């Protein structure tokens, strides 16, 4: 049985008629850029995520860059962020001229260690940029308290957590900004690139709308700041709008599959003497499992074994950012963030998309059990007789 990491074609067939129609309408209208379709989507996603404004942009990376800039982060500022993330998080900080100041991640959730943030705050610290990694929100209450106490901006990289919640509170509630990515394989994916910034602050929203459109204000040839060309296309907006009503069901299905993996793997994980660790969902979190990521001390062997059985898996992420050539100039060394360094050698993400079947989940779990049994030699009958 073949099990893939994503099946975008199956998802398309589910919606083909309405998406084809919506795309044709955009082409017929001749309005490819901005307009009412983009504005409608922005409001729908803002409502879903607990923000007043949504500002569509060209990618999740742009969303981060523009959010930092709109929050006044720039040259010489420090931004606290985890080293265990997709490169775009640190890239955006560096792009606006600020310095990424790393704080290690928690060994169970892989999100930033909130309790270790305060000791890294200096007079130059301007913002905290945590990541809701794999679809699980980092602790908003604690983060908000630190941001308020030290007068820092709180911007969340929510590229992996659209539709997630914590004690019923959605991702963009009570933060300066949260950023989304609509990269095709994200939980809410476009047919190309796209992103969005969510904010409840009117002034920040106004700056963001200006920034994405070349720094204009009022008139399209009146430039009040140096901006960007960062648009969410109308064609992408209608694709996303047609998918949006299904997002909750898809996220619920991801949760159901994650739960099934947990049930099927619980026994071997408990008996694994720490070699296998399943993902942990913190109480109160509605984790949307953008990834179902386990840890294994023999990760590479497990991945190879799964591949032999036609099961795709992926390593998010194989090396922490502080050890990557692009970010070593900031002066970090091996050993600085031991959890990030260790988990990047141990994490493995299994197939979890909503187009899977339960049968496929059973198949993957059974292969992992086989692998685990091959590691621990079974005590032989004869030996136990002695
Ligand atoms: C996908 C992703 C991004 C970047 O999004 P793009 O749309 O690819 O630019 C940023 N941060 C995280 C954590 C992501 O997973």
mmCIF file of C-alpha atoms and ligand atoms in Angstrom:
data_model
loop_
_atom_site.group_PDB
_atom_site.id
_atom_site.type_symbol
_atom_site.label_atom_id
_atom_site.label_comp_id
_atom_site.label_asym_id
_atom_site.label_seq_id
_atom_site.Cartn_x
_atom_site.Cartn_y
_atom_site.Cartn_z
ATOM 1 C CA UNK A 1 0.000 0.000 0.000
ATOM 2 C CA UNK A 2 1.318 3.403 -1.003
ATOM 3 C CA UNK A 3 0.874 6.292 1.452
ATOM 4 C CA UNK A 4 1.744 9.821 0.356
ATOM 5 C CA UNK A 5 2.430 12.959 2.383
ATOM 6 C CA UNK A 6 -0.219 14.987 0.596
ATOM 7 C CA UNK A 7 -2.755 14.413 -2.144
ATOM 8 C CA UNK A 8 -3.686 17.756 -3.627
ATOM 9 C CA UNK A 9 -5.328 16.164 -6.633
ATOM 10 C CA UNK A 10 -7.875 14.219 -4.597
ATOM 11 C CA UNK A 11 -8.778 17.383 -2.722
ATOM 12 C CA UNK A 12 -9.203 19.233 -6.014
ATOM 13 C CA UNK A 13 -11.574 16.584 -7.403
ATOM 14 C CA UNK A 14 -13.737 17.017 -4.332
ATOM 15 C CA UNK A 15 -14.230 20.698 -5.243
ATOM 16 C CA UNK A 16 -13.434 20.758 -8.949
ATOM 17 C CA UNK A 17 -16.747 22.041 -10.269
ATOM 18 C CA UNK A 18 -17.073 25.025 -7.951
ATOM 19 C CA UNK A 19 -13.373 25.966 -8.095
ATOM 20 C CA UNK A 20 -13.233 25.801 -11.888
ATOM 21 C CA UNK A 21 -16.335 27.991 -12.042
ATOM 22 C CA UNK A 22 -14.960 30.526 -9.562
ATOM 23 C CA UNK A 23 -11.621 30.773 -11.401
ATOM 24 C CA UNK A 24 -13.419 31.282 -14.736
ATOM 25 C CA UNK A 25 -15.469 34.076 -13.194
ATOM 26 C CA UNK A 26 -12.310 35.880 -12.113
ATOM 27 C CA UNK A 27 -10.853 35.555 -15.607
ATOM 28 C CA UNK A 28 -14.115 36.779 -17.191
ATOM 29 C CA UNK A 29 -14.221 39.742 -14.813
ATOM 30 C CA UNK A 30 -10.715 40.863 -15.713
ATOM 31 C CA UNK A 31 -10.104 41.856 -12.069
ATOM 32 C CA UNK A 32 -7.101 39.780 -11.120
ATOM 33 C CA UNK A 33 -5.648 41.952 -8.435
ATOM 34 C CA UNK A 34 -7.376 43.079 -5.249
ATOM 35 C CA UNK A 35 -11.067 43.887 -5.466
ATOM 36 C CA UNK A 36 -14.136 42.567 -3.647
ATOM 37 C CA UNK A 37 -13.177 38.878 -3.816
ATOM 38 C CA UNK A 38 -9.920 39.433 -1.966
ATOM 39 C CA UNK A 39 -11.594 41.781 0.543
ATOM 40 C CA UNK A 40 -14.322 39.205 1.254
ATOM 41 C CA UNK A 41 -11.790 36.446 1.886
ATOM 42 C CA UNK A 42 -9.750 38.726 4.154
ATOM 43 C CA UNK A 43 -12.815 39.378 6.306
ATOM 44 C CA UNK A 44 -13.836 35.716 6.413
ATOM 45 C CA UNK A 45 -10.389 34.574 7.540
ATOM 46 C CA UNK A 46 -10.049 37.433 10.030
ATOM 47 C CA UNK A 47 -13.401 36.409 11.575
ATOM 48 C CA UNK A 48 -12.352 32.766 11.744
ATOM 49 C CA UNK A 49 -9.038 33.619 13.414
ATOM 50 C CA UNK A 50 -10.300 36.193 15.920
ATOM 51 C CA UNK A 51 -8.896 39.366 14.319
ATOM 52 C CA UNK A 52 -10.512 42.562 13.095
ATOM 53 C CA UNK A 53 -8.460 42.834 9.890
ATOM 54 C CA UNK A 54 -6.983 40.454 7.347
ATOM 55 C CA UNK A 55 -4.433 41.735 4.848
ATOM 56 C CA UNK A 56 -3.733 39.367 1.971
ATOM 57 C CA UNK A 57 -0.174 39.274 0.639
ATOM 58 C CA UNK A 58 1.902 37.240 -1.803
ATOM 59 C CA UNK A 59 3.239 34.578 0.613
ATOM 60 C CA UNK A 60 3.610 33.545 4.220
ATOM 61 C CA UNK A 61 7.158 34.871 4.146
ATOM 62 C CA UNK A 62 5.974 38.283 2.972
ATOM 63 C CA UNK A 63 3.331 38.204 5.692
ATOM 64 C CA UNK A 64 6.126 37.886 8.279
ATOM 65 C CA UNK A 65 8.304 40.602 6.726
ATOM 66 C CA UNK A 66 5.437 43.080 6.393
ATOM 67 C CA UNK A 67 4.104 42.315 9.881
ATOM 68 C CA UNK A 68 7.509 43.013 11.437
ATOM 69 C CA UNK A 69 7.905 46.220 9.467
ATOM 70 C CA UNK A 70 4.373 47.427 10.237
ATOM 71 C CA UNK A 71 5.078 46.813 13.936
ATOM 72 C CA UNK A 72 8.086 49.120 13.659
ATOM 73 C CA UNK A 73 10.804 46.455 13.810
ATOM 74 C CA UNK A 74 13.972 47.373 11.902
ATOM 75 C CA UNK A 75 17.681 48.019 11.914
ATOM 76 C CA UNK A 76 19.405 47.251 15.216
ATOM 77 C CA UNK A 77 16.363 45.724 16.909
ATOM 78 C CA UNK A 78 16.323 42.265 18.472
ATOM 79 C CA UNK A 79 13.514 39.788 17.970
ATOM 80 C CA UNK A 80 13.162 36.687 20.138
ATOM 81 C CA UNK A 81 12.304 33.565 18.137
ATOM 82 C CA UNK A 82 12.866 29.774 18.196
ATOM 83 C CA UNK A 83 15.786 28.264 16.202
ATOM 84 C CA UNK A 84 13.650 25.212 15.399
ATOM 85 C CA UNK A 85 11.367 26.413 12.593
ATOM 86 C CA UNK A 86 11.109 26.835 8.866
ATOM 87 C CA UNK A 87 13.769 29.266 7.619
ATOM 88 C CA UNK A 88 11.283 32.002 6.747
ATOM 89 C CA UNK A 89 10.765 32.937 10.405
ATOM 90 C CA UNK A 90 14.376 34.006 10.955
ATOM 91 C CA UNK A 91 14.712 35.196 7.376
ATOM 92 C CA UNK A 92 11.970 37.780 7.881
ATOM 93 C CA UNK A 93 13.663 39.120 11.013
ATOM 94 C CA UNK A 94 16.994 39.449 9.197
ATOM 95 C CA UNK A 95 15.291 40.948 6.115
ATOM 96 C CA UNK A 96 13.956 43.935 8.069
ATOM 97 C CA UNK A 97 17.447 44.510 9.475
ATOM 98 C CA UNK A 98 16.793 43.085 12.934
ATOM 99 C CA UNK A 99 18.655 40.326 14.758
ATOM 100 C CA UNK A 100 17.143 36.935 15.571
ATOM 101 C CA UNK A 101 17.754 36.156 19.260
ATOM 102 C CA UNK A 102 17.068 32.494 19.805
ATOM 103 C CA UNK A 103 15.327 30.769 22.673
ATOM 104 C CA UNK A 104 15.272 26.962 22.632
ATOM 105 C CA UNK A 105 12.109 24.893 22.178
ATOM 106 C CA UNK A 106 10.187 22.631 24.520
ATOM 107 C CA UNK A 107 11.091 18.930 24.047
ATOM 108 C CA UNK A 108 7.427 17.859 24.034
ATOM 109 C CA UNK A 109 5.598 20.496 21.967
ATOM 110 C CA UNK A 110 8.589 21.826 19.960
ATOM 111 C CA UNK A 111 7.269 25.340 20.581
ATOM 112 C CA UNK A 112 9.383 28.106 22.132
ATOM 113 C CA UNK A 113 10.228 27.673 25.855
ATOM 114 C CA UNK A 114 8.178 30.580 27.113
ATOM 115 C CA UNK A 115 9.775 30.450 30.568
ATOM 116 C CA UNK A 116 13.221 31.020 29.018
ATOM 117 C CA UNK A 117 12.283 34.174 27.107
ATOM 118 C CA UNK A 118 12.725 36.820 29.815
ATOM 119 C CA UNK A 119 16.418 36.094 30.380
ATOM 120 C CA UNK A 120 17.104 36.914 26.720
ATOM 121 C CA UNK A 121 15.397 40.314 26.777
ATOM 122 C CA UNK A 122 17.766 43.297 26.399
ATOM 123 C CA UNK A 123 17.134 47.038 25.914
ATOM 124 C CA UNK A 124 17.229 46.367 22.147
ATOM 125 C CA UNK A 125 14.518 43.680 22.218
ATOM 126 C CA UNK A 126 11.454 44.936 20.328
ATOM 127 C CA UNK A 127 9.371 41.866 19.616
ATOM 128 C CA UNK A 128 8.735 38.181 20.227
ATOM 129 C CA UNK A 129 8.096 36.047 17.139
ATOM 130 C CA UNK A 130 7.120 32.514 18.216
ATOM 131 C CA UNK A 131 5.838 29.795 15.877
ATOM 132 C CA UNK A 132 2.750 27.599 16.322
ATOM 133 C CA UNK A 133 4.745 24.616 15.148
ATOM 134 C CA UNK A 134 3.014 21.650 13.478
ATOM 135 C CA UNK A 135 -0.403 23.246 14.164
ATOM 136 C CA UNK A 136 -0.301 23.544 17.958
ATOM 137 C CA UNK A 137 -0.549 27.033 19.449
ATOM 138 C CA UNK A 138 2.185 28.226 21.770
ATOM 139 C CA UNK A 139 1.052 29.538 25.151
ATOM 140 C CA UNK A 140 -0.705 32.819 24.327
ATOM 141 C CA UNK A 141 -1.540 33.810 27.915
ATOM 142 C CA UNK A 142 2.070 33.525 29.090
ATOM 143 C CA UNK A 143 3.455 35.171 25.948
ATOM 144 C CA UNK A 144 1.038 38.080 26.241
ATOM 145 C CA UNK A 145 2.025 38.620 29.869
ATOM 146 C CA UNK A 146 5.736 38.819 28.956
ATOM 147 C CA UNK A 147 5.078 41.117 25.987
ATOM 148 C CA UNK A 148 2.998 43.457 28.130
ATOM 149 C CA UNK A 149 5.448 43.490 31.014
ATOM 150 C CA UNK A 150 8.392 44.418 28.770
ATOM 151 C CA UNK A 151 6.471 46.487 26.227
ATOM 152 C CA UNK A 152 7.286 44.161 23.307
ATOM 153 C CA UNK A 153 5.309 43.472 20.164
ATOM 154 C CA UNK A 154 3.927 39.949 19.891
ATOM 155 C CA UNK A 155 3.784 38.566 16.357
ATOM 156 C CA UNK A 156 2.960 34.886 15.816
ATOM 157 C CA UNK A 157 4.069 32.798 12.859
ATOM 158 C CA UNK A 158 0.809 30.888 12.411
ATOM 159 C CA UNK A 159 1.655 29.510 8.968
ATOM 160 C CA UNK A 160 0.917 25.997 10.248
ATOM 161 C CA UNK A 161 -2.006 26.700 12.575
ATOM 162 C CA UNK A 162 -4.935 28.185 10.646
ATOM 163 C CA UNK A 163 -8.123 27.105 12.436
ATOM 164 C CA UNK A 164 -6.305 26.215 15.657
ATOM 165 C CA UNK A 165 -7.473 27.394 19.081
ATOM 166 C CA UNK A 166 -6.395 27.468 22.732
ATOM 167 C CA UNK A 167 -9.079 27.248 25.409
ATOM 168 C CA UNK A 168 -11.519 28.259 22.679
ATOM 169 C CA UNK A 169 -9.501 31.345 21.703
ATOM 170 C CA UNK A 170 -8.369 31.459 18.045
ATOM 171 C CA UNK A 171 -4.834 32.176 16.798
ATOM 172 C CA UNK A 172 -4.965 35.924 16.121
ATOM 173 C CA UNK A 173 -6.850 36.981 19.217
ATOM 174 C CA UNK A 174 -4.974 39.292 21.594
ATOM 175 C CA UNK A 175 -1.706 39.497 19.643
ATOM 176 C CA UNK A 176 -0.251 42.371 17.605
ATOM 177 C CA UNK A 177 -0.281 40.219 14.486
ATOM 178 C CA UNK A 178 -0.494 36.608 13.344
ATOM 179 C CA UNK A 179 0.706 35.539 9.908
ATOM 180 C CA UNK A 180 -0.622 32.808 7.628
ATOM 181 C CA UNK A 181 0.731 30.967 4.604
ATOM 182 C CA UNK A 182 -1.460 29.561 1.834
ATOM 183 C CA UNK A 183 1.337 27.526 0.294
ATOM 184 C CA UNK A 184 -0.397 24.600 -1.485
ATOM 185 C CA UNK A 185 0.452 21.963 1.145
ATOM 186 C CA UNK A 186 -0.598 24.034 4.162
ATOM 187 C CA UNK A 187 -3.903 23.132 5.849
ATOM 188 C CA UNK A 188 -5.600 25.888 3.830
ATOM 189 C CA UNK A 189 -3.671 25.874 0.577
ATOM 190 C CA UNK A 190 -3.976 28.007 -2.551
ATOM 191 C CA UNK A 191 -3.026 26.940 -6.086
ATOM 192 C CA UNK A 192 0.220 28.841 -5.888
ATOM 193 C CA UNK A 193 1.580 31.252 -3.302
ATOM 194 C CA UNK A 194 -0.341 33.413 -0.890
ATOM 195 C CA UNK A 195 -0.306 34.666 2.676
ATOM 196 C CA UNK A 196 -2.145 36.906 5.106
ATOM 197 C CA UNK A 197 -1.507 39.078 8.130
ATOM 198 C CA UNK A 198 -4.179 39.198 10.823
ATOM 199 C CA UNK A 199 -4.361 42.098 13.234
ATOM 200 C CA UNK A 200 -6.962 43.842 15.348
ATOM 201 C CA UNK A 201 -5.097 47.156 15.413
ATOM 202 C CA UNK A 202 -6.519 49.690 12.930
ATOM 203 C CA UNK A 203 -3.277 51.596 12.507
ATOM 204 C CA UNK A 204 -1.179 48.451 11.912
ATOM 205 C CA UNK A 205 -3.753 47.285 9.343
ATOM 206 C CA UNK A 206 -3.565 50.608 7.527
ATOM 207 C CA UNK A 207 0.245 50.489 7.391
ATOM 208 C CA UNK A 208 0.079 46.898 6.106
ATOM 209 C CA UNK A 209 -2.353 47.817 3.301
ATOM 210 C CA UNK A 210 -0.029 50.615 2.314
ATOM 211 C CA UNK A 211 3.122 48.463 2.552
ATOM 212 C CA UNK A 212 1.785 45.659 0.358
ATOM 213 C CA UNK A 213 0.880 48.159 -2.374
ATOM 214 C CA UNK A 214 4.201 49.983 -2.885
ATOM 215 C CA UNK A 215 3.779 52.200 0.165
ATOM 216 C CA UNK A 216 0.876 54.089 -1.355
ATOM 217 C CA UNK A 217 -1.827 55.937 0.524
ATOM 218 C CA UNK A 218 -5.099 57.256 -0.862
ATOM 219 C CA UNK A 219 -3.976 57.445 -4.475
ATOM 220 C CA UNK A 220 -2.164 54.698 -6.339
ATOM 221 C CA UNK A 221 0.650 57.013 -7.398
ATOM 222 C CA UNK A 222 1.095 58.723 -4.040
ATOM 223 C CA UNK A 223 3.886 57.045 -2.074
ATOM 224 C CA UNK A 224 4.107 57.793 1.625
ATOM 225 C CA UNK A 225 6.635 55.048 2.483
ATOM 226 C CA UNK A 226 8.914 52.613 0.693
ATOM 227 C CA UNK A 227 6.735 49.582 0.225
ATOM 228 C CA UNK A 228 6.570 46.192 -1.396
ATOM 229 C CA UNK A 229 4.764 44.587 -4.284
ATOM 230 C CA UNK A 230 2.969 41.844 -2.393
ATOM 231 C CA UNK A 231 -0.490 40.922 -3.588
ATOM 232 C CA UNK A 232 -2.845 38.031 -2.935
ATOM 233 C CA UNK A 233 -4.298 37.350 -6.387
ATOM 234 C CA UNK A 234 -8.061 37.201 -6.897
ATOM 235 C CA UNK A 235 -7.699 33.724 -8.424
ATOM 236 C CA UNK A 236 -6.032 32.477 -5.231
ATOM 237 C CA UNK A 237 -8.653 34.262 -3.132
ATOM 238 C CA UNK A 238 -11.536 32.407 -4.785
ATOM 239 C CA UNK A 239 -9.727 29.069 -4.488
ATOM 240 C CA UNK A 240 -9.289 29.736 -0.773
ATOM 241 C CA UNK A 241 -12.856 30.985 -0.334
ATOM 242 C CA UNK A 242 -14.207 27.765 -1.816
ATOM 243 C CA UNK A 243 -12.035 25.673 0.482
ATOM 244 C CA UNK A 244 -12.696 27.691 3.629
ATOM 245 C CA UNK A 245 -16.090 26.123 4.556
ATOM 246 C CA UNK A 246 -14.389 22.708 4.529
ATOM 247 C CA UNK A 247 -11.433 23.672 6.694
ATOM 248 C CA UNK A 248 -13.058 22.778 10.027
ATOM 249 C CA UNK A 249 -13.998 19.309 8.756
ATOM 250 C CA UNK A 250 -10.509 18.775 7.363
ATOM 251 C CA UNK A 251 -8.883 19.857 10.620
ATOM 252 C CA UNK A 252 -11.238 17.564 12.579
ATOM 253 C CA UNK A 253 -10.228 14.695 10.316
ATOM 254 C CA UNK A 254 -6.535 15.440 10.885
ATOM 255 C CA UNK A 255 -7.256 15.344 14.636
ATOM 256 C CA UNK A 256 -9.097 12.068 14.264
ATOM 257 C CA UNK A 257 -6.166 10.518 12.389
ATOM 258 C CA UNK A 258 -3.686 11.883 14.924
ATOM 259 C CA UNK A 259 -5.733 10.310 17.686
ATOM 260 C CA UNK A 260 -5.815 7.017 15.806
ATOM 261 C CA UNK A 261 -2.016 7.062 15.396
ATOM 262 C CA UNK A 262 -1.729 7.779 19.132
ATOM 263 C CA UNK A 263 -3.966 4.851 20.049
ATOM 264 C CA UNK A 264 -2.186 2.449 17.697
ATOM 265 C CA UNK A 265 1.329 3.506 18.735
ATOM 266 C CA UNK A 266 0.780 4.131 22.447
ATOM 267 C CA UNK A 267 1.859 0.665 23.583
ATOM 268 C CA UNK A 268 5.119 0.506 21.676
ATOM 269 C CA UNK A 269 5.945 4.091 22.635
ATOM 270 C CA UNK A 270 5.488 3.262 26.314
ATOM 271 C CA UNK A 271 7.643 0.150 26.010
ATOM 272 C CA UNK A 272 10.264 1.880 23.867
ATOM 273 C CA UNK A 273 12.383 3.083 26.805
ATOM 274 C CA UNK A 274 12.425 6.567 25.410
ATOM 275 C CA UNK A 275 13.403 5.671 21.856
ATOM 276 C CA UNK A 276 9.973 6.616 20.462
ATOM 277 C CA UNK A 277 8.016 9.691 21.561
ATOM 278 C CA UNK A 278 4.570 10.544 20.201
ATOM 279 C CA UNK A 279 3.355 14.127 19.717
ATOM 280 C CA UNK A 280 1.884 15.754 22.799
ATOM 281 C CA UNK A 281 -1.179 17.925 22.763
ATOM 282 C CA UNK A 282 -1.302 20.346 25.666
ATOM 283 C CA UNK A 283 -4.627 20.422 27.509
ATOM 284 C CA UNK A 284 -6.895 23.156 26.200
ATOM 285 C CA UNK A 285 -5.273 23.161 22.774
ATOM 286 C CA UNK A 286 -7.200 22.382 19.622
ATOM 287 C CA UNK A 287 -4.116 21.141 17.729
ATOM 288 C CA UNK A 288 -4.825 20.971 13.996
ATOM 289 C CA UNK A 289 -1.959 18.586 13.139
ATOM 290 C CA UNK A 290 -0.556 20.357 10.132
ATOM 291 C CA UNK A 291 2.020 17.680 10.878
ATOM 292 C CA UNK A 292 1.880 14.536 12.987
ATOM 293 C CA UNK A 293 5.469 14.502 14.172
ATOM 294 C CA UNK A 294 6.993 11.827 16.323
ATOM 295 C CA UNK A 295 10.522 11.480 17.650
ATOM 296 C CA UNK A 296 12.717 8.444 17.281
ATOM 297 C CA UNK A 297 16.338 7.951 18.344
ATOM 298 C CA UNK A 298 16.801 5.819 15.192
ATOM 299 C CA UNK A 299 14.914 8.269 13.013
ATOM 300 C CA UNK A 300 16.858 7.754 9.782
ATOM 301 C CA UNK A 301 16.506 3.970 9.983
ATOM 302 C CA UNK A 302 12.776 4.333 10.656
ATOM 303 C CA UNK A 303 12.374 6.651 7.678
ATOM 304 C CA UNK A 304 14.255 4.234 5.425
ATOM 305 C CA UNK A 305 12.107 1.349 6.691
ATOM 306 C CA UNK A 306 8.903 3.259 5.959
ATOM 307 C CA UNK A 307 10.181 4.153 2.509
ATOM 308 C CA UNK A 308 10.799 0.453 1.784
ATOM 309 C CA UNK A 309 7.113 -0.034 2.498
ATOM 310 C CA UNK A 310 6.070 2.862 0.224
ATOM 311 C CA UNK A 311 5.226 5.173 3.097
ATOM 312 C CA UNK A 312 6.309 8.773 2.596
ATOM 313 C CA UNK A 313 7.585 10.773 5.561
ATOM 314 C CA UNK A 314 9.457 14.044 5.962
ATOM 315 C CA UNK A 315 11.859 15.714 8.363
ATOM 316 C CA UNK A 316 10.660 19.120 9.517
ATOM 317 C CA UNK A 317 13.380 20.325 10.160
ATOM 318 C CA UNK A 318 16.725 18.535 9.782
ATOM 319 C CA UNK A 319 18.919 21.320 11.152
ATOM 320 C CA UNK A 320 18.159 24.174 13.557
ATOM 321 C CA UNK A 321 18.532 27.673 12.139
ATOM 322 C CA UNK A 322 21.338 28.805 14.467
ATOM 323 C CA UNK A 323 23.653 26.207 12.864
ATOM 324 C CA UNK A 324 22.794 27.107 9.260
ATOM 325 C CA UNK A 325 25.341 29.111 7.239
ATOM 326 C CA UNK A 326 22.877 31.990 6.738
ATOM 327 C CA UNK A 327 22.497 32.522 10.502
ATOM 328 C CA UNK A 328 25.868 31.556 11.979
ATOM 329 C CA UNK A 329 27.075 35.179 11.530
ATOM 330 C CA UNK A 330 24.800 36.004 14.490
ATOM 331 C CA UNK A 331 27.361 34.222 16.629
ATOM 332 C CA UNK A 332 25.700 31.024 17.782
ATOM 333 C CA UNK A 333 27.493 27.718 18.193
ATOM 334 C CA UNK A 334 26.729 24.048 18.416
ATOM 335 C CA UNK A 335 25.518 23.292 21.923
ATOM 336 C CA UNK A 336 23.721 26.636 22.376
ATOM 337 C CA UNK A 337 20.227 25.170 21.920
ATOM 338 C CA UNK A 338 20.453 21.495 22.863
ATOM 339 C CA UNK A 339 16.759 20.656 22.500
ATOM 340 C CA UNK A 340 16.539 22.075 18.977
ATOM 341 C CA UNK A 341 19.769 20.304 18.054
ATOM 342 C CA UNK A 342 18.595 17.000 19.441
ATOM 343 C CA UNK A 343 15.066 17.023 18.045
ATOM 344 C CA UNK A 344 16.236 17.982 14.562
ATOM 345 C CA UNK A 345 18.022 14.594 14.577
ATOM 346 C CA UNK A 346 14.962 12.744 15.844
ATOM 347 C CA UNK A 347 11.753 14.225 14.422
ATOM 348 C CA UNK A 348 9.799 12.508 11.678
ATOM 349 C CA UNK A 349 6.460 13.654 10.251
ATOM 350 C CA UNK A 350 4.027 10.958 9.101
ATOM 351 C CA UNK A 351 1.267 11.259 6.497
ATOM 352 C CA UNK A 352 -1.754 13.032 8.098
ATOM 353 C CA UNK A 353 -3.779 14.760 5.345
ATOM 354 C CA UNK A 354 -7.607 14.492 5.237
ATOM 355 C CA UNK A 355 -7.560 12.525 1.985
ATOM 356 C CA UNK A 356 -6.065 9.490 3.748
ATOM 357 C CA UNK A 357 -8.144 6.492 4.773
ATOM 358 C CA UNK A 358 -8.199 4.833 8.202
ATOM 359 C CA UNK A 359 -6.836 1.731 6.507
ATOM 360 C CA UNK A 360 -3.738 3.683 5.501
ATOM 361 C CA UNK A 361 -3.243 4.959 9.066
ATOM 362 C CA UNK A 362 -3.428 1.360 10.346
ATOM 363 C CA UNK A 363 -0.911 0.310 7.704
ATOM 364 C CA UNK A 364 1.578 3.050 8.684
ATOM 365 C CA UNK A 365 1.172 2.311 12.401
ATOM 366 C CA UNK A 366 1.672 -1.426 11.842
ATOM 367 C CA UNK A 367 4.898 -0.814 9.943
ATOM 368 C CA UNK A 368 6.179 1.401 12.774
ATOM 369 C CA UNK A 369 5.331 -1.380 15.253
ATOM 370 C CA UNK A 370 7.247 -3.885 13.078
ATOM 371 C CA UNK A 371 10.223 -1.552 13.001
ATOM 372 C CA UNK A 372 10.127 -1.091 16.751
ATOM 373 C CA UNK A 373 9.964 -4.842 17.360
ATOM 374 C CA UNK A 374 12.980 -5.362 15.094
ATOM 375 C CA UNK A 375 14.963 -3.031 17.393
ATOM 376 C CA UNK A 376 14.225 -4.760 20.672
ATOM 377 C CA UNK A 377 15.265 -8.412 20.458
ATOM 378 C CA UNK A 378 12.474 -10.532 21.887
ATOM 379 C CA UNK A 379 13.633 -12.532 24.927
ATOM 380 C CA UNK A 380 13.919 -16.085 23.706
ATOM 381 C CA UNK A 381 11.940 -18.943 25.260
ATOM 382 C CA UNK A 382 15.062 -20.890 26.103
ATOM 383 C CA UNK A 383 16.686 -17.998 27.890
ATOM 384 C CA UNK A 384 13.699 -17.341 30.096
ATOM 385 C CA UNK A 385 13.826 -20.992 31.110
ATOM 386 C CA UNK A 386 17.305 -20.652 32.503
HETATM 387 C C1 LIG B 1 5.220 27.699 5.293
HETATM 388 C C2 LIG B 1 5.815 28.478 6.382
HETATM 389 C C3 LIG B 1 6.241 29.811 6.203
HETATM 390 C C4 LIG B 1 6.360 30.499 4.875
HETATM 391 O O1 LIG B 1 5.274 30.496 4.066
HETATM 392 P P1 LIG B 1 5.427 30.698 2.474
HETATM 393 O O2 LIG B 1 4.006 30.919 2.063
HETATM 394 O O3 LIG B 1 6.028 29.458 1.935
HETATM 395 O O4 LIG B 1 6.269 31.902 2.246
HETATM 396 C C5 LIG B 1 6.701 30.503 7.311
HETATM 397 N N1 LIG B 1 6.774 29.930 8.522
HETATM 398 C C6 LIG B 1 6.393 28.660 8.731
HETATM 399 C C7 LIG B 1 6.488 28.090 10.110
HETATM 400 C C8 LIG B 1 5.918 27.883 7.677
HETATM 401 O O5 LIG B 1 5.563 26.615 7.889
#
